[in-house]
XYZ file of C-alpha atoms in Angstrom:
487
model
C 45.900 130.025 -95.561
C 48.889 131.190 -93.814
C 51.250 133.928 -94.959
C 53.843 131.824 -96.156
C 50.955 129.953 -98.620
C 52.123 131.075 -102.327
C 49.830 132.469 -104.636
C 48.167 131.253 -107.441
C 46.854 132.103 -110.694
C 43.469 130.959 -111.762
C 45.133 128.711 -114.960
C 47.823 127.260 -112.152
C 44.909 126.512 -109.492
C 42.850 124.779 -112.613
C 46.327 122.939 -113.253
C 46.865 121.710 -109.788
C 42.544 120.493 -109.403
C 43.245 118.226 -113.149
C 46.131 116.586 -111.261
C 47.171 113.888 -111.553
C 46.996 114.098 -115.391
C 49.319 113.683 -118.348
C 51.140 116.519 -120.310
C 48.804 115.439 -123.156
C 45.444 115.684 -121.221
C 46.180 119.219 -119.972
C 47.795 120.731 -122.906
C 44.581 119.145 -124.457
C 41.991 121.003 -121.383
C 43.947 124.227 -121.240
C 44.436 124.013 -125.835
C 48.551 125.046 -125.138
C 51.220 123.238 -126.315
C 53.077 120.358 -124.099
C 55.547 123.484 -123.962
C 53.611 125.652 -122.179
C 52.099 123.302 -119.712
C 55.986 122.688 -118.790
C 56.002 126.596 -118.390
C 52.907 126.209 -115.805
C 54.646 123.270 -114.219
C 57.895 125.002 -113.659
C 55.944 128.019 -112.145
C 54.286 125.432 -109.906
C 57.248 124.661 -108.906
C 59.346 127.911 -107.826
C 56.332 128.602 -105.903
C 56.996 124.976 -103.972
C 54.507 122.919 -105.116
C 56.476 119.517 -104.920
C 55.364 118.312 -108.292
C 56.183 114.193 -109.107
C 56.399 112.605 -112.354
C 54.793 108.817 -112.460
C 57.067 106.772 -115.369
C 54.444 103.734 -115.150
C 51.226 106.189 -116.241
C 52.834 109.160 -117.322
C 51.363 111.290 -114.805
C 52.247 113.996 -113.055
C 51.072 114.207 -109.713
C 51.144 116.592 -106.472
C 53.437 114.931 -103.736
C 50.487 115.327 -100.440
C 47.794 115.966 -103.530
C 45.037 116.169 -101.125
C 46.475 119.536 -98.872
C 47.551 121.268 -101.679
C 44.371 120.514 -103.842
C 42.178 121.719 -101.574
C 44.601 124.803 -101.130
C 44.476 125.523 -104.885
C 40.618 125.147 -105.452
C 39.579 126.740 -102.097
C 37.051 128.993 -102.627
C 35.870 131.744 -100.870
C 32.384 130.700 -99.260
C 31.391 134.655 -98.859
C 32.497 135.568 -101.816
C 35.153 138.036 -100.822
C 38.284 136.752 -102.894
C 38.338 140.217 -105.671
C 40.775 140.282 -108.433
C 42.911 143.168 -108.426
C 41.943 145.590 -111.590
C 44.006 148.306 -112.751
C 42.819 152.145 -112.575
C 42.466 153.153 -115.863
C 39.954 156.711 -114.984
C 43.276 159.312 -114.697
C 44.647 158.276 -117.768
C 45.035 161.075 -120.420
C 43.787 159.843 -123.601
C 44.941 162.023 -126.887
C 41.399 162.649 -128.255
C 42.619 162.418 -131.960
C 44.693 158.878 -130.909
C 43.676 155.995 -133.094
C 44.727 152.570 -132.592
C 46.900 151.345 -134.979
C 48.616 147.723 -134.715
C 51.322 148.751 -136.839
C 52.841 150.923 -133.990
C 52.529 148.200 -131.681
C 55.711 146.389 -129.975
C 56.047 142.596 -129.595
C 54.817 142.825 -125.748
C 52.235 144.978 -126.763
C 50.605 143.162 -129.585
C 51.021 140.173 -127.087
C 48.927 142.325 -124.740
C 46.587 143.598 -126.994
C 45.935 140.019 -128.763
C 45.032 138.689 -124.622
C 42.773 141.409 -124.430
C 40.814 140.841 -127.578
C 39.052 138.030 -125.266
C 39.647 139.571 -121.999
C 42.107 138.894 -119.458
C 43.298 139.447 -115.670
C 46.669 141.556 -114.806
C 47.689 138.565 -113.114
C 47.438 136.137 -116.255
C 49.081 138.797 -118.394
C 52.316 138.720 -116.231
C 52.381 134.870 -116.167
C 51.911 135.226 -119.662
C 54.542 138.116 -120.073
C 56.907 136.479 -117.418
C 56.264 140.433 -115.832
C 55.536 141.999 -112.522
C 52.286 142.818 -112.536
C 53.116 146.750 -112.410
C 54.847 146.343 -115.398
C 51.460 144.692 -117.260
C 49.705 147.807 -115.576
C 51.575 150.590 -116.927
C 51.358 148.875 -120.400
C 47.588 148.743 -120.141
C 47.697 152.245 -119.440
C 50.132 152.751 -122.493
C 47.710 151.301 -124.651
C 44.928 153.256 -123.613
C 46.769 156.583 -123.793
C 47.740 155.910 -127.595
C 43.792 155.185 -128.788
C 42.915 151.417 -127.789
C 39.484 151.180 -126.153
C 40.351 149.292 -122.730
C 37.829 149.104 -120.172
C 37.264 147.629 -116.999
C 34.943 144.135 -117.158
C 34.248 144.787 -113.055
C 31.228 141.929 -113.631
C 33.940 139.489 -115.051
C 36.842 140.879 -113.121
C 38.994 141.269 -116.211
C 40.446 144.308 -118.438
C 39.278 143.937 -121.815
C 39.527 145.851 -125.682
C 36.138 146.618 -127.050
C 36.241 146.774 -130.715
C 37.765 144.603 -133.186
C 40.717 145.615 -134.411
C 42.632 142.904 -135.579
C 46.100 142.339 -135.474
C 46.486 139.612 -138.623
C 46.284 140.901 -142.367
C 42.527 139.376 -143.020
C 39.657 138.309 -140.904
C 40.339 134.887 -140.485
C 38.852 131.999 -138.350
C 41.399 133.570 -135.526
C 38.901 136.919 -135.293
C 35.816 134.884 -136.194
C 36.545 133.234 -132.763
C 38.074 136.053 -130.932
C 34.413 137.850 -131.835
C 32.301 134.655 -130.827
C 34.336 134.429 -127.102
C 33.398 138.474 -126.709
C 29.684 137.367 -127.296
C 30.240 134.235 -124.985
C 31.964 136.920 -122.277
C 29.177 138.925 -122.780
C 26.324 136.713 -122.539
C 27.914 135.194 -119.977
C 28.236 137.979 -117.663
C 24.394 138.965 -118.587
C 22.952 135.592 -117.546
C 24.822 135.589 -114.210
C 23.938 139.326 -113.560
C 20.402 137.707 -114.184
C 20.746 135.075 -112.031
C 21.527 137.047 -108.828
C 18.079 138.399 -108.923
C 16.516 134.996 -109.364
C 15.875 131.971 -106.525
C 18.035 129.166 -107.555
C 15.989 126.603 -108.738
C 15.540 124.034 -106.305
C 12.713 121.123 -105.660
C 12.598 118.988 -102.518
C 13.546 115.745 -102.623
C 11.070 113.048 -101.215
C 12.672 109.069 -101.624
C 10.324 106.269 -100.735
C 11.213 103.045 -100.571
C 10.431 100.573 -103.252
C 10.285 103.345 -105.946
C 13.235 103.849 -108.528
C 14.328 107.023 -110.159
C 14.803 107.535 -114.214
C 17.237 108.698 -116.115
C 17.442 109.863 -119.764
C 21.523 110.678 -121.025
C 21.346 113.232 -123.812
C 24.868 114.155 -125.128
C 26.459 115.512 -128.342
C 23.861 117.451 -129.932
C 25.801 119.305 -132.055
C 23.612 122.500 -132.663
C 25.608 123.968 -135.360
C 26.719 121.052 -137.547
C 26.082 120.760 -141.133
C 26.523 116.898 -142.408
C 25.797 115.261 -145.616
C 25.860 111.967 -146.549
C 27.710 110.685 -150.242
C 25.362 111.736 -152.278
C 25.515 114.942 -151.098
C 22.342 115.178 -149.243
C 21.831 116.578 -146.128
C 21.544 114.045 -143.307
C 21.718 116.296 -140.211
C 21.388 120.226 -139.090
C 20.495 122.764 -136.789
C 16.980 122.787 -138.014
C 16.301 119.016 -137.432
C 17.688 119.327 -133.797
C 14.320 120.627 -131.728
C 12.258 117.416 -133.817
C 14.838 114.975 -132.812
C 15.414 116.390 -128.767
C 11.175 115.872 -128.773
C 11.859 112.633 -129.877
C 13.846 111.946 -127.639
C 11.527 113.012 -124.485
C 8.603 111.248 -125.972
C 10.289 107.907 -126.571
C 12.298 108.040 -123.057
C 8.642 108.934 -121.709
C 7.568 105.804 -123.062
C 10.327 103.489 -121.909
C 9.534 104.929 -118.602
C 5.952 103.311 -119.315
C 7.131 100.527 -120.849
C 9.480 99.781 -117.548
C 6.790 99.596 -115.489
C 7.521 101.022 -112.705
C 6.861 103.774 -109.697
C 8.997 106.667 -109.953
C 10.038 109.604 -107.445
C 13.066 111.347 -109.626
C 13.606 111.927 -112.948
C 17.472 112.641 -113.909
C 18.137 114.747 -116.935
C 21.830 113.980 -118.075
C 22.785 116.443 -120.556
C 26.573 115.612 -121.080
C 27.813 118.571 -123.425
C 28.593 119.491 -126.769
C 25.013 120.469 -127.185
C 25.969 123.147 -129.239
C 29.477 122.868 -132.141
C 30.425 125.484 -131.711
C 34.200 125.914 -133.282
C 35.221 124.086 -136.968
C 36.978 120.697 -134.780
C 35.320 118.211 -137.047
C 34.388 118.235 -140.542
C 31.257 119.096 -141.599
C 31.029 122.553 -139.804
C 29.544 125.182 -140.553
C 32.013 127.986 -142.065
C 31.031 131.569 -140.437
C 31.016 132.094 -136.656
C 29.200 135.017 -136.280
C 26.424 133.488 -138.213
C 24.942 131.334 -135.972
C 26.449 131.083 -132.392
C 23.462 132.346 -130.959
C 21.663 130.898 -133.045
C 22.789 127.544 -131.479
C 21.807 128.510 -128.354
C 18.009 129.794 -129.901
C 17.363 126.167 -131.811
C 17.898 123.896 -128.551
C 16.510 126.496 -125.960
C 12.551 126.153 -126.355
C 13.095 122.172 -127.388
C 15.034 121.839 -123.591
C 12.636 123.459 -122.038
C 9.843 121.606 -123.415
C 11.794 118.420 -122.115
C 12.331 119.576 -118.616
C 7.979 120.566 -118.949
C 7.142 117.271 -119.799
C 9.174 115.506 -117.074
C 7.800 117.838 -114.502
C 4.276 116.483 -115.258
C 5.262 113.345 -115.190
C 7.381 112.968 -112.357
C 7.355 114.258 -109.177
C 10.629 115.915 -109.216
C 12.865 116.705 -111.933
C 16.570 117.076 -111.331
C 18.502 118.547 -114.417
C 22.022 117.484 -113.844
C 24.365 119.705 -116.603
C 27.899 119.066 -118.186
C 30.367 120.810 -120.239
C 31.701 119.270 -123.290
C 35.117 120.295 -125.234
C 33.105 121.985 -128.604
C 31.615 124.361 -126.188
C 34.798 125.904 -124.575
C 36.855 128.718 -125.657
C 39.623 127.969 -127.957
C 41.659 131.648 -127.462
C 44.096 132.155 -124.934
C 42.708 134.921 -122.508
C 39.263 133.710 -121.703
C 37.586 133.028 -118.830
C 37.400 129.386 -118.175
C 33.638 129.920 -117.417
C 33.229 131.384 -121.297
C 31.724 128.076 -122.326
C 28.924 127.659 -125.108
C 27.613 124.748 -123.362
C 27.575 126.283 -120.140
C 26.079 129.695 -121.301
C 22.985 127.405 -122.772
C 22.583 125.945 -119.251
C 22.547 128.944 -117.552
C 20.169 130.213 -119.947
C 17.781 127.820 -119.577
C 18.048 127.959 -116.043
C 17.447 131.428 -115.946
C 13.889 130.845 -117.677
C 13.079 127.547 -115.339
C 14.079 130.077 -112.661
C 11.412 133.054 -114.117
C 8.760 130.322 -114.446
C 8.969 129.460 -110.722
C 9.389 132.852 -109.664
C 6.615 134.632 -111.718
C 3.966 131.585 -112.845
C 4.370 129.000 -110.194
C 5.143 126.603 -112.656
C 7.688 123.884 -112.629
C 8.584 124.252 -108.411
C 9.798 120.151 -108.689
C 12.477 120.881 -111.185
C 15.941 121.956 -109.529
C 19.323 122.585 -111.360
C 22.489 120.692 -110.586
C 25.182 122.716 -113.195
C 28.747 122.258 -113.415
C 31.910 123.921 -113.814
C 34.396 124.461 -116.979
C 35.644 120.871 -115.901
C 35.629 116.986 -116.899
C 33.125 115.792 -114.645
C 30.080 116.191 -112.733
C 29.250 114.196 -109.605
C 25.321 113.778 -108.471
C 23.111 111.637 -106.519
C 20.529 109.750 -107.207
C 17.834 107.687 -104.540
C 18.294 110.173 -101.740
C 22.099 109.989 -101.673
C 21.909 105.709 -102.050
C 23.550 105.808 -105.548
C 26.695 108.103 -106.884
C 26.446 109.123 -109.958
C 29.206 110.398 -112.040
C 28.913 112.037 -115.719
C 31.893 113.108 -117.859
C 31.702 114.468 -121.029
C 34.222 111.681 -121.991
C 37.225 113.479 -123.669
C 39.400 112.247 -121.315
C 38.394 108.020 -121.324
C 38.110 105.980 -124.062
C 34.695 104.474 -124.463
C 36.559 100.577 -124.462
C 38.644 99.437 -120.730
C 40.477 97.335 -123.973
C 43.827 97.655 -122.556
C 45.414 97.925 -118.614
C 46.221 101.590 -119.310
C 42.479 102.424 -119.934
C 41.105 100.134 -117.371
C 43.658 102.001 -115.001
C 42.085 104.820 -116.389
C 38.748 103.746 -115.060
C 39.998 102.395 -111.858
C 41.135 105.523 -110.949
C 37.895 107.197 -111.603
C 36.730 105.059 -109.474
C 38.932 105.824 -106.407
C 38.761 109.032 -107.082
C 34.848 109.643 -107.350
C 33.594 106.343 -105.204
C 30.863 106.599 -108.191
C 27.828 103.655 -108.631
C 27.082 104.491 -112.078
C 28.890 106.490 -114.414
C 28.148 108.267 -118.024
C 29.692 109.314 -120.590
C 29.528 110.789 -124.455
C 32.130 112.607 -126.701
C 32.835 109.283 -129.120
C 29.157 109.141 -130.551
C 29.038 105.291 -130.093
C 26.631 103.483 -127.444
C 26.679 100.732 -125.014
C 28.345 99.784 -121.573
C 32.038 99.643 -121.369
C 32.988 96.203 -120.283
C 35.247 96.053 -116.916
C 35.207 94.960 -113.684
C 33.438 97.895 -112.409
C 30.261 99.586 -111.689
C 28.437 100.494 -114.917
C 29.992 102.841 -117.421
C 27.194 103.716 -120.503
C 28.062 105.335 -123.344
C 25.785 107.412 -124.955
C 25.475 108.223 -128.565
C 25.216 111.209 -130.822
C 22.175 112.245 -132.864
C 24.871 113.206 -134.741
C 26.019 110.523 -137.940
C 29.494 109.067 -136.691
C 32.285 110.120 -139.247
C 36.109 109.291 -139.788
C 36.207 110.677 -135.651
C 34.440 107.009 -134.927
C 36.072 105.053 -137.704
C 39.386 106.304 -136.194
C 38.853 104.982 -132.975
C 37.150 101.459 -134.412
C 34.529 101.954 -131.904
C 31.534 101.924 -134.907
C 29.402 99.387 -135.225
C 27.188 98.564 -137.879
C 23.771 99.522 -137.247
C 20.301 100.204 -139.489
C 19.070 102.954 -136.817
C 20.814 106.114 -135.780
C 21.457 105.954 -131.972
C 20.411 109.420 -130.091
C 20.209 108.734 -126.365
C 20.407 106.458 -123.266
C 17.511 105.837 -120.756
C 17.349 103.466 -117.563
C 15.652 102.844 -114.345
C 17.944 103.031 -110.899
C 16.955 101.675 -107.422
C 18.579 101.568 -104.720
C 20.210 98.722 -105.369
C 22.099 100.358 -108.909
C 20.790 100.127 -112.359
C 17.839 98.394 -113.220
C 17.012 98.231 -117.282
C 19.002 99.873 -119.681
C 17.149 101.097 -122.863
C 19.272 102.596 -125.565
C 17.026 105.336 -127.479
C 17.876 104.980 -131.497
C 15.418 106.696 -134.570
C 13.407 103.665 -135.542
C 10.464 104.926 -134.920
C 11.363 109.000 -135.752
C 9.434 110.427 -138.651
């Protein structure tokens, strides 16, 4: 970039990469209100980003979209972009200072409450409407009168350690605040890890004739607690591990069952593996409780999957997806302080350790993605695109010209061959013009979510997954994976 290119904050370059998009849909991906995304537009703007407003789709859109994205999401190939941190090692701290959020002014509770979760200078004074100098000196401030700030240099961000919270009683507002420090935390361990680790990574032999599989495993829900009417318990943590075996054994056997030569196997897992955060009913009620333990009941289950593909198939490519339970809720957190995400890295960490240390598992390779709505992925060599969305953004039904627009789009935007998607807990294949979209279900029971929508059907077995076959030529049989024969 030139010296006349404008700067960005991390939230406005995210902003500018979901464009175009509706106030709705970001408010929804950033969790603001439609107010504040006008707040991010209008800084967008006096920093000349010629912003457009579609009337016909309620979009808006970058005028010359495809300059200025690549501008915003640029990323430094070497690594060298560094966030500027505050110096926080001559302050004089009054040993006999205690925090108290009593004596705290309205900027500096708004400070203090960004911090909680961690946060750059730069945010803060986008936040604060403040030069960044300003934001500085009342980081210092805070440390001088007894607050425990400290410098995240792993995460790039200035952070409080402690919990000392600002509302009367610890509410679900601190419950969360505590479970995105252990997300920042774990998060910054795992890619500490990884650094030391060979990214896990099998060559990729096509050959003619042959077709690749793929199993689509979505919506997990490590976490959830439902009953049924009577009361009884129909679905938890606990029964997740028996039903993801399930799952590889009976996609195993479809594979059989298809008859067919196989090079690559394609594990879709499409997010909201683990709950996470009280959206739905039926939630469990304490955090701290059980967010690792989320992460614990679907760890040794995932990896058994991944073990049992490997000695089937002769490579293994585990293609990884973000849903919205996972993500941070709190202002302040790093857009990489995902749930789902941790529990991919995690697992890749130990596929990583296998192949490193036992020479185990060399044809299974990782293909991860961001804090975003999609991931793109081949399949045969390169011959088909695939494209997998969690699906918070597209209804599971092209009913209407707004949602096959919707899809159309997609299309243009991601040239895809077969897509996939989850977040609804229903299953089948949208029907539109199109290349194939498949839904995949939820192990999950569907509640009033599904009803809302209309999008349940009445069926006697539980759907839990999607499997198919894929040549070159696009999709081959689709097998939809239900509990029939689960015992």
């Amino acid at each position: 970039m030139d010296d006349n290119t404008p700067e960005f904050t991390e939230r406005q370059r995210e902003l500018i990469a979901m464009l175009p998009a509706t106030t709705s849909e970001i408010a929804e991906e950033f969790d603001v209100a439609p107010t504040t995304v006008e707040s991010h537009r209008n800084a967008l703007k006096d920093k000349g980003v010629p912003l457009e407003y579609d009337r016909e789709t309620n979009e808006w859109y970058v005028d010359g979209s495809p300059g200025w994205q690549a501008m915003a999401t640029e990323e430094d190939p070497e690594g060298t972009n560094e966030v500027d941190l505050p110096d926080l090692e001559d302050v004089d701290v009054d040993p006999e200072a205690e925090a108290n959020p009593n004596d705290l002014t309205d900027r500096e509770r708004v400070v203090v409450s960004e911090l909680e979760t961690g946060a750059t200078v730069d945010e803060l004074a986008e936040r604060l409407d403040e030069r960044e100098s300003i934001v500085t000196e009342h980081i210092r401030d805070l440390k001088r009168s007894g607050w425990h700030v400290y410098i995240d240099e792993s995460a790039e961000m200035v952070a409080i350690e402690g919990d000392q919270p600002l509302r009367s009683s610890e509410h679900k507002g601190t419950r969360t605040r505590k479970a995105n420090r252990w997300w920042e935390l774990r998060h910054n361990e795992l890619v500490r890890e990884f650094r030391g680790l060979e990214t896990p990574e099998a060559k990729y032999h096509d050959t003619s004739g042959e077709e690749d599989w793929v199993t689509h495993v979505t919506d997990l829900h490590a976490g959830d607690l439902v009953r049924d009417d009577d009361g009884e318990v129909v679905y938890s943590t606990e029964s997740i591990p028996d039903i993801v075996d399930y799952i590889t054994s009976q996609s195993l056997g479809l594979a059989e069952k298809h008859a067919s030569t196989y090079e690559t196997a394609h594990l879709l897992w499409g997010g909201d593996m683990v709950t996470n955060e009280g959206i739905y009913e039926g939630q469990w009620e304490d955090l701290d409780a059980w967010l690792d333990e989320q992460h614990e009941s679907l760890i040794d289950p995932l990896v058994r999957q991944i073990k049992a593909f490997a000695e089937r198939f002769p490579h293994v490519d585990v293609v990884c997806q973000v849903g919205n339970h996972g993500k941070s809720r709190a202002s302040g957190t790093s857009s990489q302080a995902n749930a789902d995400l941790i529990l991919y890295k995690s697992i890749r960490n130990v596929i990583a350790q296998l192949q490193d240390h036992a020479d185990i598992l060399d044809n299974v390779s990782f293909d991860i993605g961001e804090a975003r709505a999609y991931k793109n992925f081949e399949m045969r060599g390169g011959e088909i695109a695939g494209h997998l969305r969690h699906g918070q953004h597209r209804r599971p039904q092209a009913e209407t010209s707004a949602r096959d627009k919707e899809w159309t789009k997609t299309l243009l935007d991601h040239d895809f061959d077969v897509a996939y998607m989850g977040h609804y807990h229903v299953s089948g294949r949208i029907p539109w013009d199109g290349p194939p979209i498949l839904a995949s279900p939820s192990p999950k029971p569907a509640g009033e979510f599904v009803e809302a929508i209309g999008a349940r059907t009445p069926s006697e077995h539980q759907g839990v997954a999607t499997a198919h076959g894929v040549s070159d030529d696009g999709v081959t049989g689709v097998f939809p994976i239900d509990m029939r024969k689960y015992a």
